Amino acid sequence: MPYDPANPLAARAAEILRANDTGALIKAAPSLYPHQWSWDAAFITVGLAHVDLDRAVAEMRHLLRGQWRNGMIPQIQFNPDVDKYAYFPDAGRWAVQLVTTDAPRTVHTSGIVQPPVHAMAVRQLCENAEPERAREIAREFFAPLREWHRYLLSARDPENSGLVTIVHPWESGMDNSPRWDAALARIEVPADDLPPYTRRDLTHVSDPSQRPTDADYDRYLWIVEVLKRGSYRVESMYERLPFRVKDVFFSALLVNANESLIRIATLADADLDDLDLIEEWIQRGRRGLAESWHEELGRCLDTDLITGEAINVDTIALLSPILAGQLSPTMRDVMKNLWRSTIFTGAPGLRWPLPPSTSTGAQQFNPTRYWRGPVWPVINWLMWYAWNRMGEFAIADELRQAALDQIETTGFYEYMNPLTGEGLGTDRQSWTAAAVLDLLSVDNVTEGSQEP
Ligand code: 9WN
């Protein structure tokens, strides 16, 4: 279904993206996040592809200006038009150009990553384009995406496990999820060695209880300091890094992204060697996820590499296998039951049957604090996309309806209280608008989807 400006929700979503568009990049949110974020830009591309394909292509092209020579797509590309006090840590604090020649010279970026949803976005661009244009898009983006995935499967997987190591909670995209509590709590911040700083996020979100704590912020900044002192060369300081986790959610998204990359490669007439390589990455990723499955617990879990222990917390990451898809019939049932169980959409007291970022029954559940309970519209979108790909249309349709009702009732917030439906974080968040645009174009995903 093409974008319909007569649909008020679609029109509002498109208007939010237009208002957040600086002409060069689309800010993740009007004031809390005034730069271009990596996975936000990919989700924005997915939604914008329905409204203005060329602008969506330009968004992805802009993001890739920030790609490093080692293939890394950084978490943030800084908007040169906002002052340095708009967001912290700013480009000066990351200082990437001072410490590594891998970073681009003319564009300012941070020095870590975010989840790899970019190939999925480029695939969406190709699917929304006429055949010749689709081939052009594929040819433009194939090699940079291949190098990005190569970086993740080499520098971030020296063990050859198929699972990606994240070295900072921000890399997971779910910054203060309780998944990271124990690994983070272990980090001792040497007070005399952490350069002073002022948080900026609290000037935009009036209630600090919706954001991470100051103690966590110190640890976030300390890890940045360690990375900077090691010139952001994760491979050469791997054993010394204070935070090292095999993230199953990130790794499942990479399997998904590699499947999209195969499609892009085919359209781009890539070499057979490339196709073989990507196939090998997919198999490796699937093996890694299978090894993260703890049969006795019936859960797919992250591993803290420093202790060697699995991280067993009831968060949205338990659903990672559905992002990778191609589940055995048994596993498919396990995931469907989990989705409907009281851990997720069947939890008592939910305002809508939408999955809380941390289960309401978990001891760490907090309905208003960032990633510790709220429902995230962009995660609803991702889950909808995944269920559709698996051919589970009944779950997907129910989810779509609830996700749209939620936004229609609450607004385009960054996250929502799962119990009351109250909007939290920032309003007019770009990826929330993008999610709405794609949810409103069902025929694009539902009809076109089948297991790759
Ligand atoms: C740090 C922009 C980003 C999202 C992340 C979300 C939040 C940043 C922050 O906002 O993180 O990257 O300052 O809290 O956790 O997923 O990409 O929307």
CSV table of C-alpha atoms in Angstrom, one decimal, residues 3-15 408 412 436 440:
chain,number,residue,atom,x,y,z
A,3,TYR,CA,2.0,6.2,1.5
A,4,ASP,CA,-1.4,7.8,1.9
A,5,PRO,CA,-1.2,11.5,3.0
A,6,ALA,CA,-5.0,11.4,3.6
A,7,ASN,CA,-4.4,9.0,6.5
A,8,PRO,CA,-3.8,11.3,9.5
A,9,LEU,CA,-1.4,9.0,11.3
A,10,ALA,CA,0.7,8.6,8.2
A,11,ALA,CA,0.7,12.3,7.5
A,12,ARG,CA,1.8,13.1,11.1
A,13,ALA,CA,4.6,10.5,10.8
A,14,ALA,CA,5.8,12.0,7.5
A,15,GLU,CA,5.6,15.4,9.0
A,408,GLU,CA,-2.5,6.8,17.8
A,412,PHE,CA,5.2,9.5,18.7
A,436,VAL,CA,4.3,3.9,11.7
A,440,LEU,CA,0.8,1.3,7.5
